[in-house]
Amino acid sequence: MLPTKDGDSSQAPATFALQEDLHPENDFRLFALIVAIDNYKNDAIFNLSGCVNDGNDFRAFLTDTLHVLPHRILSLSNENATRDAIIGAFVGHFIQNPAIRNGDAMVFFYAGHGARVEAPADWLADGDKIETIVAHDEGPSDAEGEVIYGIPDRTFDGLMRQLAHEKGDNITAIFDSCHSGGMARAALDMVARAVPPHVSPSPVPSTLDQDIWRWGLSTRSAATVVPTGFLYKAMQSHVLMAACRPDEQALEAARVPEPRGAFTVQLLKLLRSHNLAELTYARLIELVQLRHQHPQCEGINKNRIIFDATKLVDRAHSFRVTTSATSLLVEAGSIHGIVEGTEFTAEPSSGVPLDFAQNAVFLATRVDALQSALTCESSVPFPETLRDFRVVVSKWNSSTMKTRLHYSAGSHCSVVGPNDYSDVTVHLGTANGWQLERRDPLVARHASRVLTIPRGDVSEILDAVARFNFNLYRHNLKAPLRNDLAVELHQLEVIPGTSLRPTLRPMGDDYFDSAPEPVLCAEGSSFDVGPVQEAIITDMEPYYGLTLVNKSNHDLFPYVFYFDPNEYSVQSWYLPPSPNMAPPLPKEGRLPIGYGSSGTDSLRFSLPSGAKVDSGFLKVFVSSAWVDMRSVQQASIFDKGPRSSQNRKDTSFTDLWDESISVLTCKASYG
């Protein structure tokens, strides 16, 4: 059981139960806890000026714009926002509140100081540091002479996990604070919301809040890891919107008469001016543009509509277009397979007039690495107010897959004659389905040449096969980084002494240690591929991890996909989660996938039932700026659902991208 605070918040559940009876159904069901701290008890912690103003404005947004009932909002500020009060209010107002139904929206808003302090010796943390919320009474001692520590990231994570378990995962956390430390004054007339190093008491005791952060954690599972930092990619309990990157400072303007946090001001301005029924968390953070900081959005549910757990926006096939007086720019470039002449149509939405959407065609006239310039052809005038909309590809204008069959071949295929080379041939097969004969170079070498596919819409299946091959084989002809990228694959072992929260690390040899081997491409093939490395896995029991190695002088954003030729599915193994984040693969650096700090699952391999060998293809894209690559993903051709999502910051025409292909082969260790 979590600790509760003596006083008002412990009485909140009973009070709420009475008030909820008066408003049974016809209101916006949202509950909020607002913590805003300007004044600190410890003289070594400098006071702020705009946090309480931020908290009051956020409360006004909830009540005036969303019409949230006032009794569902609990505010703590200054001397009322002590360490015990914050944790107690979280428990009483959220976790133990009987008025909250499963699926109701819950929002935690914090404006105040953050800190980065030393971790206890047995808390494995990045850089041996943890992040904390600085409560009003943090400092050397309380009335009993005991040290008052900040609220660590793992404590907050434990509270969020229990809340999601009790009330559902429609939870939002908003942090207008930073945890980088450093100088107090960061820019002209701006103050950083971070306590300088060595002011907050540290290291924290290893047992601090252990009843909270241990909640729900297995003591044996190697997959259970307590996250480090408030921002981490794999969080399932909540979506977090933060004012800045972990290495940046959240700033507040010290101007009078009303000092304010730069992030909160912009965030609330956008929330008040947009239709929230069409706005996702990820899109909202993209719209927040600040000069000195880069807001972040993390969590697996960040593509949900704000405060609505039932709506998940999937825009796998669409691309954002931004307009100006002189140009149309679409956030899709050669990294997506766009070429000059690729054709787009407008995606229907409330912001695009229906007659324009039905008549407009957009052509790519200048294609760069990550974006392209468009021209518009339409019998309807371009709407003057249209500044930001999305388009879908209606014609790729790229090379097609050569196909031999007697039926319609699909929009991405071209039918060839009986004496011509074909990449794919469809045979009538048996009652069980059609026979798909594959001749593309990697499948011909590493997989079964013939695949039985279910009877049905052959053109739809062939289009999926063509998109699979298109994404697998396309490459940058300039190859600017080809010799500067490497992929390593290692078995993982548990670091000794981490039984409570086991941590994995690579061990043994790199499975990709052999030299790349050339791949034979048949004459007339639509596809071309250079030499590839192959990793052969015979032990299916251990967990495995990838390491991306960047030997170049460019900071890079990597995208890792697994192409399965047995079902023509494409899985994402790593996607950079935020357009505002720092590049995850720094120059002359490494990125762990499946272990370490990347927030990704470890890999475990298996063979299909009855098979002695099975191969798939690992494809790594890299770019010099963030780009949404979710459109590469696609479901199996044996699935009935949709086959394959897009959004990103503006970039210049000087960005670059590249890719590499490797083969992953599993072999039985017998026979």
CSV table of C-alpha atoms in Angstrom, one decimal, residues 11-222:
chain,number,residue,atom,x,y,z
A,11,GLN,CA,-10.2,13.0,2.7
A,12,ALA,CA,-10.5,13.6,-1.0
A,13,PRO,CA,-12.1,10.3,-2.0
A,14,ALA,CA,-15.2,10.7,0.2
A,15,THR,CA,-15.7,14.3,-0.8
A,16,PHE,CA,-15.4,13.4,-4.5
A,17,ALA,CA,-17.9,10.6,-4.1
A,18,LEU,CA,-20.6,13.0,-2.9
A,19,GLN,CA,-19.9,15.7,-5.5
A,20,GLU,CA,-19.8,13.2,-8.4
A,21,ASP,CA,-23.4,12.1,-7.7
A,22,LEU,CA,-24.4,15.6,-8.8
A,23,HIS,CA,-22.8,15.4,-12.2
A,24,PRO,CA,-23.3,11.8,-13.3
A,25,GLU,CA,-22.7,11.8,-17.1
A,26,ASN,CA,-22.9,15.1,-19.0
A,27,ASP,CA,-19.4,16.6,-18.4
A,28,PHE,CA,-15.8,16.3,-19.5
A,29,ARG,CA,-14.4,13.5,-17.3
A,30,LEU,CA,-10.9,14.7,-16.4
A,31,PHE,CA,-9.1,14.8,-13.1
A,32,ALA,CA,-6.0,16.9,-12.5
A,33,LEU,CA,-3.3,17.4,-9.9
A,34,ILE,CA,-1.5,20.7,-10.4
A,35,VAL,CA,1.8,21.3,-8.5
A,36,ALA,CA,3.4,24.7,-8.9
A,37,ILE,CA,6.3,25.9,-6.7
A,38,ASP,CA,8.0,29.3,-6.8
A,39,ASN,CA,9.2,29.6,-3.2
A,40,TYR,CA,11.5,27.1,-1.6
A,41,LYS,CA,12.2,26.6,2.1
A,42,ASN,CA,15.9,25.9,1.5
A,43,ASP,CA,17.8,29.2,1.2
A,44,ALA,CA,20.3,27.5,-1.1
A,45,ILE,CA,17.6,26.9,-3.7
A,46,PHE,CA,16.8,30.1,-5.6
A,47,ASN,CA,13.1,31.0,-5.8
A,48,LEU,CA,11.2,31.2,-9.1
A,49,SER,CA,8.5,33.6,-10.2
A,50,GLY,CA,6.3,32.1,-12.9
A,51,CYS,CA,5.4,28.6,-11.7
A,52,VAL,CA,2.3,29.5,-9.7
A,53,ASN,CA,1.2,31.7,-12.6
A,54,ASP,CA,1.6,28.7,-14.9
A,55,GLY,CA,-0.4,26.4,-12.5
A,56,ASN,CA,-3.2,29.0,-12.2
A,57,ASP,CA,-3.4,29.4,-16.0
A,58,PHE,CA,-3.5,25.6,-16.5
A,59,ARG,CA,-6.3,25.3,-14.0
A,60,ALA,CA,-8.2,28.1,-15.9
A,61,PHE,CA,-7.7,26.2,-19.2
A,62,LEU,CA,-9.3,23.1,-17.7
A,63,THR,CA,-12.2,24.9,-16.1
A,64,ASP,CA,-12.9,27.6,-18.8
A,65,THR,CA,-12.0,25.8,-22.0
A,66,LEU,CA,-12.6,22.1,-21.2
A,67,HIS,CA,-15.3,22.9,-18.6
A,68,VAL,CA,-13.8,20.4,-16.1
A,69,LEU,CA,-15.6,20.5,-12.8
A,70,PRO,CA,-13.5,22.4,-10.2
A,71,HIS,CA,-13.7,19.7,-7.5
A,72,ARG,CA,-11.9,17.4,-9.9
A,73,ILE,CA,-8.8,19.6,-9.8
A,74,LEU,CA,-6.4,19.6,-6.9
A,75,SER,CA,-3.8,22.3,-6.7
A,76,LEU,CA,-0.7,22.4,-4.5
A,77,SER,CA,1.6,25.4,-4.5
A,78,ASN,CA,4.6,26.8,-2.6
A,79,GLU,CA,4.6,25.7,1.1
A,80,ASN,CA,1.6,23.4,0.5
A,81,ALA,CA,3.7,21.4,-2.1
A,82,THR,CA,5.9,19.5,0.3
A,83,ARG,CA,7.3,16.1,-0.5
A,84,ASP,CA,4.8,14.3,1.6
A,85,ALA,CA,2.0,16.4,0.3
A,86,ILE,CA,2.8,15.8,-3.4
A,87,ILE,CA,3.0,12.0,-3.0
A,88,GLY,CA,0.0,12.0,-0.7
A,89,ALA,CA,-2.1,14.0,-3.1
A,90,PHE,CA,-1.2,11.7,-6.0
A,91,VAL,CA,-2.4,8.7,-4.0
A,92,GLY,CA,-5.5,10.3,-2.6
A,93,HIS,CA,-6.6,12.4,-5.6
A,94,PHE,CA,-5.8,9.8,-8.2
A,95,ILE,CA,-5.0,6.2,-7.1
A,96,GLN,CA,-7.5,5.9,-4.2
A,97,ASN,CA,-10.2,8.2,-5.7
A,98,PRO,CA,-13.4,6.2,-6.1
A,99,ALA,CA,-14.9,8.9,-8.4
A,100,ILE,CA,-12.4,8.1,-11.1
A,101,ARG,CA,-13.7,5.5,-13.6
A,102,ASN,CA,-11.4,3.3,-15.6
A,103,GLY,CA,-10.6,5.3,-18.7
A,104,ASP,CA,-11.2,8.8,-17.3
A,105,ALA,CA,-8.5,11.4,-18.3
A,106,MET,CA,-6.0,12.1,-15.5
A,107,VAL,CA,-3.4,14.9,-15.8
A,108,PHE,CA,-0.4,15.7,-13.6
A,109,PHE,CA,1.0,19.1,-14.1
A,110,TYR,CA,4.3,20.2,-12.5
A,111,ALA,CA,6.0,23.6,-12.7
A,112,GLY,CA,9.0,24.1,-10.6
A,113,HIS,CA,12.6,23.2,-10.1
A,114,GLY,CA,14.1,19.9,-11.3
A,115,ALA,CA,17.4,18.4,-10.2
A,116,ARG,CA,19.9,15.8,-11.3
A,117,VAL,CA,21.6,14.1,-8.3
A,118,GLU,CA,23.8,11.1,-7.6
A,119,ALA,CA,22.2,7.7,-7.5
A,120,PRO,CA,22.7,5.2,-4.7
A,121,ALA,CA,25.5,2.7,-5.4
A,122,ASP,CA,23.0,-0.1,-6.1
A,123,TRP,CA,20.7,2.0,-8.3
A,124,LEU,CA,22.0,1.4,-11.8
A,125,ALA,CA,21.4,4.7,-13.7
A,126,ASP,CA,22.7,6.5,-16.7
A,127,GLY,CA,25.8,8.4,-15.7
A,128,ASP,CA,25.1,7.3,-12.1
A,129,LYS,CA,22.6,10.1,-11.9
A,130,ILE,CA,18.9,10.3,-11.3
A,131,GLU,CA,16.4,13.0,-11.9
A,132,THR,CA,14.1,14.5,-9.2
A,133,ILE,CA,11.2,16.8,-8.6
A,134,VAL,CA,12.3,19.4,-6.1
A,135,ALA,CA,9.6,19.8,-3.5
A,136,HIS,CA,9.1,23.0,-1.4
A,137,ASP,CA,10.7,21.5,1.7
A,138,GLU,CA,13.7,19.7,0.0
A,139,GLY,CA,16.8,20.4,2.0
A,140,PRO,CA,19.1,19.4,4.8
A,141,SER,CA,16.5,18.5,7.5
A,142,ASP,CA,12.9,18.5,8.6
A,143,ALA,CA,11.6,19.1,12.1
A,144,GLU,CA,13.0,15.7,13.2
A,145,GLY,CA,16.4,16.5,11.8
A,146,GLU,CA,16.1,14.2,8.8
A,147,VAL,CA,17.1,15.1,5.3
A,148,ILE,CA,14.2,15.8,2.9
A,149,TYR,CA,15.1,14.4,-0.6
A,150,GLY,CA,13.6,15.2,-3.9
A,151,ILE,CA,11.0,12.9,-5.5
A,152,PRO,CA,13.1,10.6,-7.8
A,153,ASP,CA,12.2,9.6,-11.3
A,154,ARG,CA,11.7,6.0,-10.2
A,155,THR,CA,9.2,7.0,-7.5
A,156,PHE,CA,7.2,8.9,-10.1
A,157,ASP,CA,7.3,5.9,-12.4
A,158,GLY,CA,6.0,3.6,-9.6
A,159,LEU,CA,3.1,6.0,-8.9
A,160,MET,CA,2.2,6.1,-12.6
A,161,ARG,CA,2.3,2.4,-13.0
A,162,GLN,CA,0.0,1.8,-10.0
A,163,LEU,CA,-2.4,4.5,-11.2
A,164,ALA,CA,-2.6,3.0,-14.7
A,165,HIS,CA,-3.3,-0.4,-13.1
A,166,GLU,CA,-6.1,1.0,-10.9
A,167,LYS,CA,-7.7,3.5,-13.3
A,168,GLY,CA,-6.5,2.9,-16.8
A,169,ASP,CA,-3.7,4.5,-18.9
A,170,ASN,CA,-5.5,7.7,-20.1
A,171,ILE,CA,-2.8,9.6,-18.1
A,172,THR,CA,-0.9,12.7,-19.1
A,173,ALA,CA,2.1,14.2,-17.3
A,174,ILE,CA,3.2,17.8,-18.1
A,175,PHE,CA,6.6,19.0,-16.8
A,176,ASP,CA,7.7,22.6,-17.1
A,177,SER,CA,11.0,22.0,-15.4
A,178,CYS,CA,14.5,20.7,-16.3
A,179,HIS,CA,17.0,18.3,-14.8
A,180,SER,CA,20.2,19.4,-16.3
A,181,GLY,CA,21.5,21.6,-13.4
A,182,GLY,CA,24.0,24.2,-14.5
A,183,MET,CA,23.9,27.9,-14.1
A,184,ALA,CA,20.7,29.5,-12.8
A,185,ARG,CA,20.4,32.2,-15.4
A,186,ALA,CA,20.4,30.8,-19.0
A,187,ALA,CA,19.5,33.7,-21.3
A,188,LEU,CA,18.7,37.3,-21.2
A,189,ASP,CA,15.7,37.9,-18.9
A,190,MET,CA,15.2,34.2,-18.6
A,191,VAL,CA,15.7,31.9,-15.6
A,192,ALA,CA,16.2,28.1,-15.7
A,193,ARG,CA,14.0,25.9,-13.6
A,194,ALA,CA,16.8,23.7,-12.4
A,195,VAL,CA,18.7,23.5,-9.2
A,196,PRO,CA,22.5,23.9,-9.7
A,197,PRO,CA,24.7,20.9,-9.0
A,198,HIS,CA,25.4,19.9,-5.4
A,199,VAL,CA,22.5,21.9,-3.9
A,200,SER,CA,20.0,19.0,-3.7
A,201,PRO,CA,21.0,16.4,-1.1
A,202,SER,CA,22.5,13.4,-2.7
A,203,PRO,CA,22.9,10.5,-3.1
A,204,VAL,CA,19.5,9.5,-2.1
A,205,PRO,CA,19.1,6.5,0.2
A,206,SER,CA,18.7,3.2,-1.8
A,207,THR,CA,15.6,2.4,0.2
A,208,LEU,CA,13.9,5.8,-0.5
A,209,ASP,CA,10.3,5.2,-1.5
A,210,GLN,CA,11.0,1.6,-2.2
A,211,ASP,CA,7.4,0.6,-1.4
A,212,ILE,CA,6.4,2.9,-4.3
A,213,TRP,CA,8.9,2.2,-7.0
A,214,ARG,CA,8.9,-1.6,-6.4
A,215,TRP,CA,5.2,-1.8,-7.0
A,216,GLY,CA,4.4,-4.4,-9.6
A,217,LEU,CA,8.1,-5.2,-10.4
A,218,SER,CA,9.3,-8.7,-10.6
A,219,THR,CA,12.4,-9.5,-8.6
A,220,ARG,CA,13.5,-12.1,-11.2
A,221,SER,CA,12.5,-11.0,-14.7
A,222,ALA,CA,15.3,-9.8,-16.8
